[in-house]
XYZ file of C-alpha atoms in Angstrom:
217
model
C 0.000 0.000 0.000
C 1.345 3.473 -0.889
C 2.156 6.120 1.684
C -0.615 8.375 0.305
C -3.271 5.752 1.003
C -1.991 5.191 4.534
C -1.936 8.912 5.317
C -5.389 9.355 3.848
C -6.739 6.633 6.117
C -5.116 8.140 9.200
C -6.545 11.585 8.404
C -10.080 10.183 8.063
C -9.750 8.330 11.364
C -8.465 11.455 13.158
C -11.242 13.579 11.678
C -13.961 11.193 12.805
C -12.414 10.949 16.277
C -12.296 14.722 16.668
C -15.950 14.977 15.649
C -16.897 12.369 18.247
C -15.008 14.219 20.988
C -16.252 17.675 19.958
C -19.928 16.914 20.498
C -19.657 16.047 24.242
C -17.286 18.957 24.849
C -19.732 21.419 23.310
C -22.575 19.924 25.304
C -20.626 20.223 28.567
C -19.614 23.788 27.748
C -23.246 24.674 27.089
C -24.328 23.192 30.418
C -21.605 25.080 32.276
C -22.573 28.344 30.590
C -26.119 27.789 31.805
C -25.243 26.722 35.359
C -22.442 29.135 36.261
C -24.390 32.435 35.798
C -27.267 31.023 37.826
C -24.846 30.002 40.574
C -23.263 33.462 40.597
C -26.668 35.152 40.781
C -27.777 32.874 43.593
C -24.604 33.616 45.552
C -24.984 37.361 45.094
C -28.592 37.328 46.290
C -27.802 35.079 49.229
C -24.872 37.170 50.505
C -26.055 40.262 52.431
C -29.460 38.946 53.412
C -28.067 35.635 54.597
C -25.495 37.387 56.780
C -28.142 39.755 58.144
C -30.587 36.996 59.043
C -27.893 34.808 60.586
C -26.529 37.575 62.803
C -29.972 38.643 64.002
C -30.920 35.081 64.862
C -27.673 34.707 66.839
C -28.692 37.505 69.254
C -32.200 36.224 69.907
C -34.295 37.954 67.252
C -37.162 35.748 66.111
C -37.135 34.275 62.624
C -40.150 36.322 61.575
C -38.719 39.609 62.845
C -35.310 38.861 61.309
C -36.793 38.055 57.912
C -38.937 41.193 57.862
C -36.142 43.426 59.115
C -33.513 42.147 56.683
C -35.887 42.196 53.715
C -36.874 45.816 54.350
C -33.335 47.069 55.019
C -31.515 49.052 52.347
C -28.211 47.750 53.734
C -28.913 44.455 55.527
C -25.348 44.064 56.843
C -25.453 47.514 58.460
C -28.805 46.731 60.060
C -27.462 43.533 61.594
C -24.257 45.258 62.750
C -26.324 47.954 64.498
C -28.501 45.451 66.351
C -25.612 43.200 67.371
C -23.467 46.097 68.622
C -26.245 47.505 70.802
C -27.113 44.057 72.141
C -23.500 43.207 73.003
C -22.376 46.544 74.492
C -25.484 47.813 76.309
C -28.349 46.465 78.394
C -30.786 47.061 75.516
C -32.198 43.871 74.040
C -31.715 43.097 70.368
C -35.462 42.858 69.852
C -35.840 46.452 71.097
C -32.920 47.739 69.011
C -34.174 46.172 65.771
C -36.942 48.694 65.194
C -34.702 51.745 65.753
C -31.878 50.318 63.641
C -34.338 49.589 60.850
C -35.603 53.180 60.807
C -32.165 54.823 60.954
C -30.642 56.288 57.798
C -27.200 55.263 59.061
C -27.658 52.278 61.396
C -23.997 52.054 62.415
C -23.974 55.708 63.519
C -27.094 55.062 65.556
C -25.370 52.145 67.296
C -22.335 54.336 68.043
C -24.603 56.951 69.613
C -26.534 54.435 71.726
C -23.422 52.681 73.013
C -21.545 55.907 73.822
C -24.444 57.590 75.603
C -25.310 54.401 77.508
C -21.770 54.180 78.854
C -21.835 57.869 79.774
C -25.151 57.640 81.617
C -24.154 54.349 83.276
C -27.215 52.621 81.822
C -29.537 54.938 83.798
C -31.655 55.842 80.770
C -31.541 52.856 78.461
C -34.940 53.146 76.723
C -34.578 56.917 76.490
C -31.125 56.651 74.902
C -32.448 54.440 72.124
C -35.318 56.845 71.514
C -33.202 60.016 71.543
C -30.476 58.631 69.278
C -33.180 57.441 66.900
C -34.793 60.882 66.810
C -31.559 62.686 66.007
C -30.634 63.129 62.356
C -27.007 63.499 63.473
C -26.677 60.667 65.986
C -22.882 60.774 66.312
C -22.932 64.516 66.982
C -25.778 64.069 69.435
C -23.877 61.367 71.293
C -20.774 63.529 71.476
C -22.875 66.356 72.879
C -24.321 64.221 75.681
C -21.008 62.607 76.594
C -19.103 65.891 76.447
C -21.540 67.870 78.595
C -21.819 65.158 81.241
C -18.056 64.899 81.482
C -17.907 68.490 82.775
C -21.381 69.242 84.132
C -23.116 67.222 86.806
C -26.780 67.035 85.841
C -29.271 64.178 85.330
C -29.005 62.087 82.135
C -32.462 63.119 80.941
C -31.495 66.790 81.186
C -28.417 66.183 79.032
C -30.519 64.283 76.509
C -33.103 67.081 76.332
C -30.455 69.792 76.056
C -28.584 68.094 73.243
C -31.675 67.086 71.251
C -32.901 70.700 71.376
C -29.533 71.925 70.137
C -29.586 69.224 67.460
C -32.917 70.516 66.158
C -31.661 74.104 66.199
C -28.548 73.242 64.184
C -30.574 71.362 61.608
C -33.080 74.192 61.363
C -30.346 76.766 60.830
C -28.597 74.682 58.185
C -31.835 74.161 56.254
C -32.157 77.837 55.390
C -31.771 78.193 51.651
C -30.007 81.568 51.694
C -28.928 84.232 54.218
C -31.163 87.303 54.529
C -30.307 90.290 52.358
C -29.063 93.328 54.302
C -30.161 96.671 52.856
C -28.016 99.712 53.758
C -29.737 102.442 55.741
C -31.167 105.265 53.658
C -31.519 103.192 50.509
C -34.519 101.492 49.042
C -34.500 98.050 47.448
C -34.853 97.917 43.709
C -37.687 95.700 42.598
C -37.945 94.352 39.113
C -41.578 94.745 38.218
C -43.460 94.535 34.957
C -45.072 97.918 34.188
C -48.783 97.931 33.608
C -49.817 98.930 30.066
C -50.836 102.567 29.844
C -53.688 104.005 27.851
C -52.630 105.939 24.749
C -52.663 109.681 25.432
C -55.072 111.856 23.421
C -53.443 115.023 22.078
C -55.137 118.222 23.236
C -55.715 121.340 21.177
C -53.356 124.232 21.948
C -54.886 127.157 23.787
C -54.508 130.405 21.824
C -54.255 133.474 24.088
C -56.729 136.260 23.325
C -55.635 139.841 22.669
C -56.786 142.377 25.258
C -59.553 144.705 24.161
C -60.857 142.464 21.420
C -64.268 140.907 21.333
C -65.702 138.034 19.345
């Protein structure tokens, strides 16, 4: 048999073998392309909410409350961190902290406020601390105010809370003004840009001719 015939036979055999192997490889690749994106999506959805639910359950929050809280949270991890921090570092129960942490715009700042003020007041106003820090739009600043005043002034915790929350509201009210008032110098009048009303066209009058003295009509 000639070399050409032998080579031709080998090429046909190799071609048929490659076709046989290609079909399963393509099928496996297609299955992987279908499975892997779904797995990645499932992992991404499971991440934050799974961590949130697990951490809340670990501090005694019921399954129903944990599921509702994590599902409604914009940042589930931050919600869980807020609840766990308050539960671990204060006498406030996790079930009580969950509602306030869920309403806070910045849950971690709320937790910082609650923990700091609770330590400063020696746990004398636990429920009030949670309420006041939740009411403040600047919880870290509010907490610093309470802790700072009580470090130098000896007055009841509730008085410090009331004083700082009033100041908090005043600061926010002042910062919400859109523009400072305009000061007009004394002796000057403000210029107003007004649209003039349309005027009626004037009717020309006849000139008055003076009469000569001593003449009659």
